[in-house]
Short mmCIF file of C-alpha atoms in Angstrom, two decimals:
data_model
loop_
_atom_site.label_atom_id
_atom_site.label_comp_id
_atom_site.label_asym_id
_atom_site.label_seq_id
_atom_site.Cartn_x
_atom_site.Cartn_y
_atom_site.Cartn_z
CA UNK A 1 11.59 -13.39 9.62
CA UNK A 2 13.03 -11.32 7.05
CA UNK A 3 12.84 -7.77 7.75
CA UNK A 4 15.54 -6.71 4.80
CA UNK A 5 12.61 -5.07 2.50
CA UNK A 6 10.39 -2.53 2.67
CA UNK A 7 6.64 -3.10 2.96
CA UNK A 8 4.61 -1.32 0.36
CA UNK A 9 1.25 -1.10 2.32
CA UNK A 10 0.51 2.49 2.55
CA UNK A 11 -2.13 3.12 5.36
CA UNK A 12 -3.74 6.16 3.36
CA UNK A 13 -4.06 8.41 7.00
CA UNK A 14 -5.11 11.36 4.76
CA UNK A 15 -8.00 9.93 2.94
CA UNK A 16 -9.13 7.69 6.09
CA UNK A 17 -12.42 10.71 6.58
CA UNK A 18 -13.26 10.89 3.04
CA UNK A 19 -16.25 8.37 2.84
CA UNK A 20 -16.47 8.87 -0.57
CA UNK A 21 -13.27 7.30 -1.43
CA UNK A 22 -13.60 4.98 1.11
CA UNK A 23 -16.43 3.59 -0.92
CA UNK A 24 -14.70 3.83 -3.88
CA UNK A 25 -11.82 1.45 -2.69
CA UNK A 26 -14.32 -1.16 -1.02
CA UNK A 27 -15.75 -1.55 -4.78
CA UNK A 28 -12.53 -1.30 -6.33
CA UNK A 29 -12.16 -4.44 -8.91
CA UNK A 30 -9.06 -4.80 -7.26
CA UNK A 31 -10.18 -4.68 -3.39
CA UNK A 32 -9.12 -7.32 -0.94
CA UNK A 33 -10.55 -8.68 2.28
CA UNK A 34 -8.44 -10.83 4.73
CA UNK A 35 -10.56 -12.43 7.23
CA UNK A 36 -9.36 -12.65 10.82
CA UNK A 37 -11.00 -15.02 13.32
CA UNK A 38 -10.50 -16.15 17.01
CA UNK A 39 -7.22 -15.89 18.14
CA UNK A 40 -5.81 -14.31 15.02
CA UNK A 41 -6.48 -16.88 12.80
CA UNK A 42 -5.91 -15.92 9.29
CA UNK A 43 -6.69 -17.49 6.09
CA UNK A 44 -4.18 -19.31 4.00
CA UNK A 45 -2.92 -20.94 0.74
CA UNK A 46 -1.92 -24.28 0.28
CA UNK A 47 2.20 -22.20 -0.18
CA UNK A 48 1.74 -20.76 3.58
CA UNK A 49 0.57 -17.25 1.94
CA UNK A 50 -2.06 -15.36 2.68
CA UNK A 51 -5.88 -16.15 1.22
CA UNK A 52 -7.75 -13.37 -0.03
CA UNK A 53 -11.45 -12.72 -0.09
CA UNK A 54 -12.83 -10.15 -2.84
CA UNK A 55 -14.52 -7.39 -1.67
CA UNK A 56 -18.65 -7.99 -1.82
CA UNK A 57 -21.85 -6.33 -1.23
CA UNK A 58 -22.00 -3.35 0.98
CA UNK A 59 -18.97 -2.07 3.33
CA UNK A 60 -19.23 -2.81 6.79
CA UNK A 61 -17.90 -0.55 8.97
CA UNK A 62 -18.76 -1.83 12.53
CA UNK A 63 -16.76 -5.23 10.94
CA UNK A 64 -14.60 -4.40 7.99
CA UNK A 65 -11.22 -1.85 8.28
CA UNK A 66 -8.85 -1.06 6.21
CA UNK A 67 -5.81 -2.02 6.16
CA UNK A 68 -4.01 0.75 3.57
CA UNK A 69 -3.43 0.10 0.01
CA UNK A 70 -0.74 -2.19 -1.22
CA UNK A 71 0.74 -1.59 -4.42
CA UNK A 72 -2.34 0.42 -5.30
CA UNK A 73 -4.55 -1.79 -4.52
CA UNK A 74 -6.92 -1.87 -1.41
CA UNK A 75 -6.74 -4.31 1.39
CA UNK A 76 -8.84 -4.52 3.89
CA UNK A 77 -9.34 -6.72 7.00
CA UNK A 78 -12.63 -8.30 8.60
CA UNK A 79 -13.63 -10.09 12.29
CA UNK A 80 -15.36 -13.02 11.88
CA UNK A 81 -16.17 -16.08 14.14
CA UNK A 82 -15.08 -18.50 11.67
CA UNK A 83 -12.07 -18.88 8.73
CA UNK A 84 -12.88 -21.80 6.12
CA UNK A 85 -10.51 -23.78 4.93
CA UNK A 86 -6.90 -23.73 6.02
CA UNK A 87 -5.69 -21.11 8.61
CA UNK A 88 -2.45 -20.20 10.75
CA UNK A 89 -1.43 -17.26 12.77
CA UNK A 90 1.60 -14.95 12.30
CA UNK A 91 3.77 -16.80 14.27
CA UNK A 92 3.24 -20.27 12.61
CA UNK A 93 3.78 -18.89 8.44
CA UNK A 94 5.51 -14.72 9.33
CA UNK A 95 8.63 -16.43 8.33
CA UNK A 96 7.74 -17.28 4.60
CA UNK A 97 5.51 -14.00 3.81
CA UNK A 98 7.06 -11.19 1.94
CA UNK A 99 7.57 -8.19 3.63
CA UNK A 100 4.27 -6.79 2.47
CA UNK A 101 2.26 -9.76 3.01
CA UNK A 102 4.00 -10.17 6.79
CA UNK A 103 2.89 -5.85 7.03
CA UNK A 104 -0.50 -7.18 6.34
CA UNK A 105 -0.94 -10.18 8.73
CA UNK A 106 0.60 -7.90 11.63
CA UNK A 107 -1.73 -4.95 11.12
CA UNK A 108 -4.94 -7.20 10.64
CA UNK A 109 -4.15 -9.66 13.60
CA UNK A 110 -3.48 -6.59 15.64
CA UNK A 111 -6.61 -4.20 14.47
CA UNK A 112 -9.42 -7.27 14.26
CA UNK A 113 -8.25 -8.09 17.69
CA UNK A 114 -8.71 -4.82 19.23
CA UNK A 115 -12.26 -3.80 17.61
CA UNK A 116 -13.19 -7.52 18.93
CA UNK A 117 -11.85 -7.17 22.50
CA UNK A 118 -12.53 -3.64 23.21
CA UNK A 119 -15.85 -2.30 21.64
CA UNK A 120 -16.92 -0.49 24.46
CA UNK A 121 -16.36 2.71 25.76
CA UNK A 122 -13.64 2.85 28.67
CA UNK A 123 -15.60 5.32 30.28
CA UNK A 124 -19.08 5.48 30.42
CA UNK A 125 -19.51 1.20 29.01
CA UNK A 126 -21.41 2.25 25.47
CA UNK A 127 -20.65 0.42 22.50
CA UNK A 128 -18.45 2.26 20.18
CA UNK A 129 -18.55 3.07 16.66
CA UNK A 130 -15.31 2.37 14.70
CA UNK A 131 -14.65 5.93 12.56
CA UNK A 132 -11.38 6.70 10.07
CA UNK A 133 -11.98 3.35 8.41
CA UNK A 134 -11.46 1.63 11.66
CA UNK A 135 -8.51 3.24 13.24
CA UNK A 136 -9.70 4.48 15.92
CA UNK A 137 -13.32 4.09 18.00
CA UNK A 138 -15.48 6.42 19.01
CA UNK A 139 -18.51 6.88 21.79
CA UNK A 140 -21.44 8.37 20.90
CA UNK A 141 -23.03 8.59 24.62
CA UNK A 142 -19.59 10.76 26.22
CA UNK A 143 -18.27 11.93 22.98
CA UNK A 144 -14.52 9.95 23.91
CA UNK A 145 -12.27 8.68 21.27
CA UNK A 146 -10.79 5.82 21.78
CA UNK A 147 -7.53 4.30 19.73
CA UNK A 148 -5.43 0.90 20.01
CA UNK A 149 -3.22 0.35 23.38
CA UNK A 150 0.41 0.51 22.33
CA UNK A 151 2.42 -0.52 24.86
CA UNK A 152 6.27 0.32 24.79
CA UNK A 153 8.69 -2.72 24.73
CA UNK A 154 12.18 -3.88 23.73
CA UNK A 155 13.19 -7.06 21.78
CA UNK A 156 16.94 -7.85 22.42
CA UNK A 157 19.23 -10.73 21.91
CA UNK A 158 20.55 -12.29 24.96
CA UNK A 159 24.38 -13.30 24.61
CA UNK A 160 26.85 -14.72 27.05
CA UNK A 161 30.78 -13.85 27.34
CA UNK A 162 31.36 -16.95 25.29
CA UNK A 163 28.83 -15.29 22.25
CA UNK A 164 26.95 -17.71 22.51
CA UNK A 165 23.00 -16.27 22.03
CA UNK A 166 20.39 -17.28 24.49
CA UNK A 167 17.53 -19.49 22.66
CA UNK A 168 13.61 -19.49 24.01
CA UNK A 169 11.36 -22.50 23.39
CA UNK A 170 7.57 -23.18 23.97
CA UNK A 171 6.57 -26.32 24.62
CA UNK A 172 3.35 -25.16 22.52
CA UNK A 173 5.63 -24.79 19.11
CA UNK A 174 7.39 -27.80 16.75
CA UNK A 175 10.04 -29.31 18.70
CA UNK A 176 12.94 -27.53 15.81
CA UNK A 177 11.71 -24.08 16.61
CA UNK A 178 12.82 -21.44 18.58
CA UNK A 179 13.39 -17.80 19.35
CA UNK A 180 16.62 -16.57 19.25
CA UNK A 181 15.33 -12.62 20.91
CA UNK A 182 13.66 -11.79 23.98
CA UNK A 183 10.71 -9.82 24.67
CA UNK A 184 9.74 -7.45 27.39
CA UNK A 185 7.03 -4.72 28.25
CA UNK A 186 9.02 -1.90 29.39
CA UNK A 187 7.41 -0.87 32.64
CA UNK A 188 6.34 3.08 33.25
CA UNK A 189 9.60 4.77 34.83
CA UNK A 190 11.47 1.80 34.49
CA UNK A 191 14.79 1.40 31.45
CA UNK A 192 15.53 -0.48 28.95
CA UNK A 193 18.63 -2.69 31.40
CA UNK A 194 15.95 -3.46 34.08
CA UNK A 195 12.87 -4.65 32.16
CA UNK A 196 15.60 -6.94 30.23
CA UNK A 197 16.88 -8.30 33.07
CA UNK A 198 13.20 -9.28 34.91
CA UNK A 199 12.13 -10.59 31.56
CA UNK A 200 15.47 -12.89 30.85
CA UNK A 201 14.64 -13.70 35.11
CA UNK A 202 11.44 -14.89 34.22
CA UNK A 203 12.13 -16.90 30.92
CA UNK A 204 15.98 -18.92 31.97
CA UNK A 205 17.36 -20.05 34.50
CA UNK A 206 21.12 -19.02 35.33
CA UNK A 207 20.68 -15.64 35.30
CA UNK A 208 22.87 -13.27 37.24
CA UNK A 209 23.74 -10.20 35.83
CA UNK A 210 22.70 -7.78 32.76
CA UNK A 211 24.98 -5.51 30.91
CA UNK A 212 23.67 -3.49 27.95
CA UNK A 213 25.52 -3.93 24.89
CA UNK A 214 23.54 -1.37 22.39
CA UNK A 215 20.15 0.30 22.32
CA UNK A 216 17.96 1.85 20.07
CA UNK A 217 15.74 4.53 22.05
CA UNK A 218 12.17 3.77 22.42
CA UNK A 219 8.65 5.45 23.18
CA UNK A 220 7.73 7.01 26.19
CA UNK A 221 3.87 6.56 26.67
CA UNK A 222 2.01 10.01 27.40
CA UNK A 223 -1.14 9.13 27.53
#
């Protein structure tokens, strides 16, 4: 994926409490719903782009977030059970989306998932209410706010002394594709060298020893 060029989805945080304007976008001539089903399934063109709903009827908010606004105009995303017509994931069409569309698919994938997985209260079990145009959740019974796990990691590229770089393959994907970084959680109290090292462990066999060749620092999770 091509991460060269800026996004221009702008996630609006200080208008996200005005429910005036949020009403005003939603009927916006130029409003747009992606739909996101099971397993991040999201709508798509017969070019591998992403398929747009317009915006109709009456905003949802226990359903329908949104996104930001792209280019000026509003995009929003929606959970549903079902996508018609063609659909892919992130994975299978990230690589031929602009960087604007590829901003989009991340941040609905990612938000539809969590309202659909999560919309209870960690505390006390109560259903939730989504609140700043779906951004965060909140529970009416204990009065907690709630807000999407973000879990600190590192993405590296695993290189031996001849250069060459380590490729990963799933047996799930087209037999041509692979991955050419690595993924790991990074573990409370535990650095950047260590968590690369298990995760490499886990995904290749050979694996002796990790040296650190350049790192960008990371977040520390406080809460």
């Amino acid at each position: 994926m091509d991460w060269s060029s800026d996004s221009t989805l702008d996630r609006v945080e200080e208008h996200r409490d005005d429910a005036a304007w949020l009403h005003e976008q939603w009927h916006s001539p130029t409003a747009r719903v992606l739909p996101v089903g099971p397993g991040g399934r999201l709508p798509v063109a017969s070019d591998a782009t992403l398929r747009y709903a317009p915006a109709a009827g009456e905003l949802d908010p226990m359903t329908t977030h949104l996104l930001g606004l792209a280019d000026g105009e509003p995009i929003f995303c929606q959970v549903v059970d079902t996508v018609a017509g063609d659909t892919a994931t992130v994975r299978e069409i990230g690589h031929r989306l602009t960087a604007t569309q590829s901003d989009v698919a991340f941040s609905a994938t990612a938000l539809a998932n969590w309202h659909r997985i999560e919309p209870r209260c960690s505390a006390c079990g109560a259903l939730t209410e989504p609140r700043r145009a779906g951004l965060m959740r909140h529970c009416p019974e204990c009065g907690r706010d709630s807000w999407p796990r973000t879990d600190p990691a590192v993405i590296v590229a695993v290189t031996n002394g001849d250069d060459e770089i380590l490729l990963a393959h799933q047996t799930a994907w087209p037999p041509a594709v692979c991955r050419c970084s690595q993924a790991s959680s990074r573990q409370v109290n535990r650095w950047n060298r260590p968590s690369i090292a298990r995760s490499s462990r886990n995904q290749a066999y050979g694996w002796e020893s990790c040296a650190t060749s350049a790192a960008n620092p990371g977040p520390i999770p406080v809460r």
